[in-house]
CSV table of C-alpha atoms and ligand atoms in Angstrom, one decimal:
chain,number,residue,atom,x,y,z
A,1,UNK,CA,52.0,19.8,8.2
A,2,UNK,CA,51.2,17.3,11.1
A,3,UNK,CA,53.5,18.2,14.8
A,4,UNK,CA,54.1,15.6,17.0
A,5,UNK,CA,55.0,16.9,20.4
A,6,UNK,CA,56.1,13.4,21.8
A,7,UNK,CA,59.1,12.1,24.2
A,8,UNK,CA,61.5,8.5,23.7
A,9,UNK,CA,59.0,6.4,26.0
A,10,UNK,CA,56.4,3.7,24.4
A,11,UNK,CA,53.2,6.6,24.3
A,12,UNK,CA,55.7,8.6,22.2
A,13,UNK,CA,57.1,5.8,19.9
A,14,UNK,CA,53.5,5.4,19.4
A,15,UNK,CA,53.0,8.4,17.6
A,16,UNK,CA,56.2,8.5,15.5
A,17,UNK,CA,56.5,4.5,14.5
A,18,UNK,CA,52.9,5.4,12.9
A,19,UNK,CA,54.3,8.6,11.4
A,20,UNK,CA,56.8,6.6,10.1
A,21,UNK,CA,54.8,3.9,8.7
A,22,UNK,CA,52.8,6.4,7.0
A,23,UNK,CA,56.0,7.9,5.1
A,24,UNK,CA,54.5,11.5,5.3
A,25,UNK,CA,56.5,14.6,6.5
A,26,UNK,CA,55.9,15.7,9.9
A,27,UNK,CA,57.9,17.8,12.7
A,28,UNK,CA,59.0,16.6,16.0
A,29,UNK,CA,58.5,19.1,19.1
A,30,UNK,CA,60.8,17.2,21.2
A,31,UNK,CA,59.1,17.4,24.9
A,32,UNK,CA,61.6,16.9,27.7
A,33,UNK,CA,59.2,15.2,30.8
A,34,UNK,CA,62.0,15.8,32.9
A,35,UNK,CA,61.8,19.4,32.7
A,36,UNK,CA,58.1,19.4,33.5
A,37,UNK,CA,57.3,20.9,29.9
A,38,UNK,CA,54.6,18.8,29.6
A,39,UNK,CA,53.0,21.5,32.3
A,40,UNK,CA,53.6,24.6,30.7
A,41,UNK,CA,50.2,26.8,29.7
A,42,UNK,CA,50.9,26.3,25.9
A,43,UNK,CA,51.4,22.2,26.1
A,44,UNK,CA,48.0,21.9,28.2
A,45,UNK,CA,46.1,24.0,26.2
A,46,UNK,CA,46.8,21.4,23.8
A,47,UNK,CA,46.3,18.3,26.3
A,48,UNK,CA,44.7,19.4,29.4
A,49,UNK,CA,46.1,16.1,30.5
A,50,UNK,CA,49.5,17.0,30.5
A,51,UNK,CA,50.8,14.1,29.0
A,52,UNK,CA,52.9,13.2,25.9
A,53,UNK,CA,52.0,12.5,22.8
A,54,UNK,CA,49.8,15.6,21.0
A,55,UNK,CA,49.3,16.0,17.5
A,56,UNK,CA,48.2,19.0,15.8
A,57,UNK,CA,47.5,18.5,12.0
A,58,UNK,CA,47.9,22.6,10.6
A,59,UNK,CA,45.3,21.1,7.4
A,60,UNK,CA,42.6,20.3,9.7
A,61,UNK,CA,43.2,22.9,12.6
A,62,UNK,CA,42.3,19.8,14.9
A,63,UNK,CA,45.0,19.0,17.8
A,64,UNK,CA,45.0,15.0,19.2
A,65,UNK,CA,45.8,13.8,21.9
A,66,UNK,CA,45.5,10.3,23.8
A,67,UNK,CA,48.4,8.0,22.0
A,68,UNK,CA,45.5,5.5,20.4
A,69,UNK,CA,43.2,8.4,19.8
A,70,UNK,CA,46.4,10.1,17.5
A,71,UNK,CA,47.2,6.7,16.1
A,72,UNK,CA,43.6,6.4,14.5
A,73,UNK,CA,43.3,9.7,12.8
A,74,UNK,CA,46.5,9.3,11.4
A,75,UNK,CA,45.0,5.9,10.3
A,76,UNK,CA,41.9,7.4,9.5
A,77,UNK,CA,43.2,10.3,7.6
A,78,UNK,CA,46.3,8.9,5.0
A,79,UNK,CA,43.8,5.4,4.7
A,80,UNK,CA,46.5,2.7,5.8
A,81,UNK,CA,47.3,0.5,9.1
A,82,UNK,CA,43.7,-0.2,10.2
A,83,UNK,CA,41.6,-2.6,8.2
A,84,UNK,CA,39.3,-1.3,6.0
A,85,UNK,CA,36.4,-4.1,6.4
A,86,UNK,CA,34.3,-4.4,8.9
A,87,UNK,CA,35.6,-7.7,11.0
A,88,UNK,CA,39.2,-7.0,10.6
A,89,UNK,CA,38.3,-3.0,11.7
A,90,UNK,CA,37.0,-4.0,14.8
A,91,UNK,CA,39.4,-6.6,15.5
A,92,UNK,CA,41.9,-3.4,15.3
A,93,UNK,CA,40.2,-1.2,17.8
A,94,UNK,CA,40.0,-3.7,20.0
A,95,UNK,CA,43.6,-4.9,20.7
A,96,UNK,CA,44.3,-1.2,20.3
A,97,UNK,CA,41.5,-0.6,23.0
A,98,UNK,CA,43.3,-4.2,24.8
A,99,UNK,CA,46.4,-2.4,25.1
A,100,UNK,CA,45.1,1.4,26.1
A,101,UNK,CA,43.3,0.5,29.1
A,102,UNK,CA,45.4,-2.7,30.4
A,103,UNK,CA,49.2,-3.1,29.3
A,104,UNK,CA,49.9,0.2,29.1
A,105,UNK,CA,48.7,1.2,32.4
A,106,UNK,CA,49.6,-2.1,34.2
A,107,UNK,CA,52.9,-1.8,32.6
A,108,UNK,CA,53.4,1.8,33.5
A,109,UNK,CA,52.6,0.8,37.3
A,110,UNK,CA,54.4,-2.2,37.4
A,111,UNK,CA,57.7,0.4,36.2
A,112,UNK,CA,56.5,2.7,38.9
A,113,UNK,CA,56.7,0.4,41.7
A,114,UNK,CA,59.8,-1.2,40.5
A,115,UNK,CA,61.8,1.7,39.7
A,116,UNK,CA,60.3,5.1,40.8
A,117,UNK,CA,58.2,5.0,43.8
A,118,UNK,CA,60.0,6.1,46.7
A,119,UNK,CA,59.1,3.2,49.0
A,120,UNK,CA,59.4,-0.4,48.6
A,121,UNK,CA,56.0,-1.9,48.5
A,122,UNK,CA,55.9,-5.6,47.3
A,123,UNK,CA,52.3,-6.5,46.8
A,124,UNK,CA,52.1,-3.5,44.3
A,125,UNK,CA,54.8,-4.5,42.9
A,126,UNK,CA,53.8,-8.2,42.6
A,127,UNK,CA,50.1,-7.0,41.2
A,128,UNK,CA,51.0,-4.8,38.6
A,129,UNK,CA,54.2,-7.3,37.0
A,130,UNK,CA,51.5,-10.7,37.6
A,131,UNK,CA,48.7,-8.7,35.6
A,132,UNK,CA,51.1,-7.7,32.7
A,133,UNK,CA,52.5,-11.0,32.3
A,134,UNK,CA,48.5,-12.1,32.0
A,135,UNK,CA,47.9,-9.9,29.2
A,136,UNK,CA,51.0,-10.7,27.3
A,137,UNK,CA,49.8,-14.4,28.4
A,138,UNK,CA,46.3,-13.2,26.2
A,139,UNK,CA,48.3,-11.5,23.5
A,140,UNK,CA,50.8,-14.7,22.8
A,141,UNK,CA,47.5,-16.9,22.8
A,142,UNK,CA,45.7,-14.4,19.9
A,143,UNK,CA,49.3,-14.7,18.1
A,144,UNK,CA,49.3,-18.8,18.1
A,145,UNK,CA,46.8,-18.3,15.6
A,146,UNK,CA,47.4,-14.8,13.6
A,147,UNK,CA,50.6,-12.9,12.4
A,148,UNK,CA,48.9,-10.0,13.6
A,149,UNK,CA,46.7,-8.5,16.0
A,150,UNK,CA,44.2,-7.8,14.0
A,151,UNK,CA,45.3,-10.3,10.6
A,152,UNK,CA,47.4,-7.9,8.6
A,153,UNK,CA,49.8,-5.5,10.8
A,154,UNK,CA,47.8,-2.4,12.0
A,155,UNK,CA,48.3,0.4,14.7
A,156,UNK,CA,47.1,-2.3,16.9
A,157,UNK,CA,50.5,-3.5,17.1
A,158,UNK,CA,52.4,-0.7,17.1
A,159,UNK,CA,50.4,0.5,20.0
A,160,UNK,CA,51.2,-2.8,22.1
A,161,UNK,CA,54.8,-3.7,20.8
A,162,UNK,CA,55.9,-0.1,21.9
A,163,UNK,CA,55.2,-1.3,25.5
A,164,UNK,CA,55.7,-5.2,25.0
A,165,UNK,CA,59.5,-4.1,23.9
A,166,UNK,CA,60.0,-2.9,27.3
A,167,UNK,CA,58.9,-5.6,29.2
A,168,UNK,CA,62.7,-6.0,31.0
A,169,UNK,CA,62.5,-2.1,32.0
A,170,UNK,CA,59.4,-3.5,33.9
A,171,UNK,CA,61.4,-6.2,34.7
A,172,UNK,CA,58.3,-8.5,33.4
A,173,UNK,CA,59.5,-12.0,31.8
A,174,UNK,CA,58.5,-12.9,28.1
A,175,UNK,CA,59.7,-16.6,28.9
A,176,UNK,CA,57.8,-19.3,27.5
A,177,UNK,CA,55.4,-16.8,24.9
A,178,UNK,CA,56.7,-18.0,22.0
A,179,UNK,CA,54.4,-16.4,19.7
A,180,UNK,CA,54.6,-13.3,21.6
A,181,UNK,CA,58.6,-13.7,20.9
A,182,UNK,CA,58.6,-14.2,17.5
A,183,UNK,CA,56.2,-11.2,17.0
A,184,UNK,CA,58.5,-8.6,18.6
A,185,UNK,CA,61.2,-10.1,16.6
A,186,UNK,CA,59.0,-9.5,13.4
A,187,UNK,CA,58.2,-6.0,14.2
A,188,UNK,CA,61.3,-4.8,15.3
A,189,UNK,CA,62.9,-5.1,12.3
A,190,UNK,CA,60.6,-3.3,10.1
A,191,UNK,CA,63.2,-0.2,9.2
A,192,UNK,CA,60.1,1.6,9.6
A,193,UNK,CA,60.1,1.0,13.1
A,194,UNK,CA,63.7,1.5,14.0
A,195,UNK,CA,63.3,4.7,12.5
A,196,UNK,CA,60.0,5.8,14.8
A,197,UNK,CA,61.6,5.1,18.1
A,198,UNK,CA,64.9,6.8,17.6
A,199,UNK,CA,62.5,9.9,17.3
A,200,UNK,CA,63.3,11.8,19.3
A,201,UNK,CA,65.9,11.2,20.8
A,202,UNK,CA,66.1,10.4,24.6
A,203,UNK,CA,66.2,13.7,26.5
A,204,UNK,CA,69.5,15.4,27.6
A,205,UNK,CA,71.1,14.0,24.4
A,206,UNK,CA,69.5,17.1,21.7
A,207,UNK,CA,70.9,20.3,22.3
A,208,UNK,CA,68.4,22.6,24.3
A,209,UNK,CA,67.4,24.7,21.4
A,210,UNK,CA,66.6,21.8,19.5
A,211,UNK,CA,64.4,20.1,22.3
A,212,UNK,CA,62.6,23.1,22.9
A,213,UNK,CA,62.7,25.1,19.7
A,214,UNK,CA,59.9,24.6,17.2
A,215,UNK,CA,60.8,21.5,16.0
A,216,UNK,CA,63.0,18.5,14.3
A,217,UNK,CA,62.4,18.2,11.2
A,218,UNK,CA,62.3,14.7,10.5
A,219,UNK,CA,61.1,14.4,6.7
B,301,GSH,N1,46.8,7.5,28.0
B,301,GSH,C1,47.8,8.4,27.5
B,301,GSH,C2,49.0,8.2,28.4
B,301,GSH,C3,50.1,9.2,28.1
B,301,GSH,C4,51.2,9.2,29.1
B,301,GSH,O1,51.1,8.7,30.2
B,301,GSH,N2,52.4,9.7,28.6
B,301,GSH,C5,53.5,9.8,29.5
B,301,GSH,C6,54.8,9.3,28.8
B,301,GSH,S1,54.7,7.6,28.2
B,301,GSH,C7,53.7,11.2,30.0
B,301,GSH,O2,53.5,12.1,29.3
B,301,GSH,N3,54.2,11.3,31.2
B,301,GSH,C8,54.5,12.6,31.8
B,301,GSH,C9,54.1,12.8,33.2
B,301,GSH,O3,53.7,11.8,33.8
B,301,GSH,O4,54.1,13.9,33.7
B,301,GSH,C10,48.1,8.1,26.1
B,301,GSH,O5,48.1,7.0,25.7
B,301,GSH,O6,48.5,9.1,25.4
């Protein structure tokens, strides 16, 4: 059986849109951030990190975490949503590497600045919407020419359209990325995906057992 120990925010839709794609049972360990259980002993022995989302596959005795990292050996593993030749492989990785080390982090800040941090401090602000809005600017210019990422749809997308979806929470504009546009329209109503980011549910909203308690059982 593969866990997921994952939360609703893009890392965690990650994990379970991929799950989802792959059609193969797996249990949710519902993680509430909120609650701090991401710092208890048992979830960082798992992720030293102390972050959302960790896989542990109970076939392999292997534990995951890292959202891209998970998203490949799930790939990796059940043979689907990465390209299997060489080109269109590392075409994958790379948009999956694109969003891992630049939306998600410039998006995450930009959401910091506007919403969380306790001050008001514009030119953070200003630095980490402008550079998000560049690299949706890179990803609508790569989709003038492709339906996908990386040609056919791959975890490459799912791993950049679970933040991309967000862009109002981050209060970034989509306006004028046409490509970009029609390609979160296109994913967004794969049933697959509607499926993998109503998993789990948003915290507060699953009885306590069921948030803490071993598991959802979603197929
Ligand atoms: N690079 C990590 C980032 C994971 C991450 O930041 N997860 C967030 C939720 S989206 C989290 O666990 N936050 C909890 C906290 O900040 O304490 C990954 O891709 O897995």
């Amino acid at each position: 059986m593969i866990h997921i120990y994952t939360s609703a925010t893009p890392n965690g839709w990650k994990a379970t849109v991929t799950l989802e794609e792959l059609e193969i049972p797996y249990k949710v360990h519902a993680i509430d951030l909120s609650e701090g259980e991401q710092h208890t002993e048992e979830f960082l022995k798992m992720n030293p990190n102390g972050r959302i989302p960790v896989l542990h596959d109970d076939e392999t005795e292997m534990t995951v975490f890292e959202s891209g990292a998970l998203m490949l050996y799930l790939a990796k593993k059940y043979g689907k949503l990465v390209p299997k030749e060489e080109r269109g492989y590392w075409q994958c990785l790379q948009w999956l590497m694109f969003q891992m080390g630049g939306i998600g982090p410039m998006q995450g800040q930009a959401v910091v600045f506007e919403r969380y941090f306790s001050k008001d401090v514009p030119e953070a602000k200003l630095r980490y919407k402008n550079e998000t809005r560049r690299l949706y600017e890179v990803l609508d210019k790569r989709l003038s020419t492709v339906d996908f990422l990386a040609g056919d749809y791959s975890i490459a997308d799912i791993a950049n359209w679970c933040w991309v979806k967000t862009h109002r929470w981050a209060r970034v504009s989509v306006e004028g990325l046409e490509n970009l546009q029609r390609w979160i329209g296109t994913i967004a109503e794969r049933p697959q995906v509607v499926r993998g980011i109503a998993i789990p549910p948003p915290a507060g909203t699953a009885s306590k057992q069921v948030r803490m308690g071993s598991a959802i059982t979603s197929k």
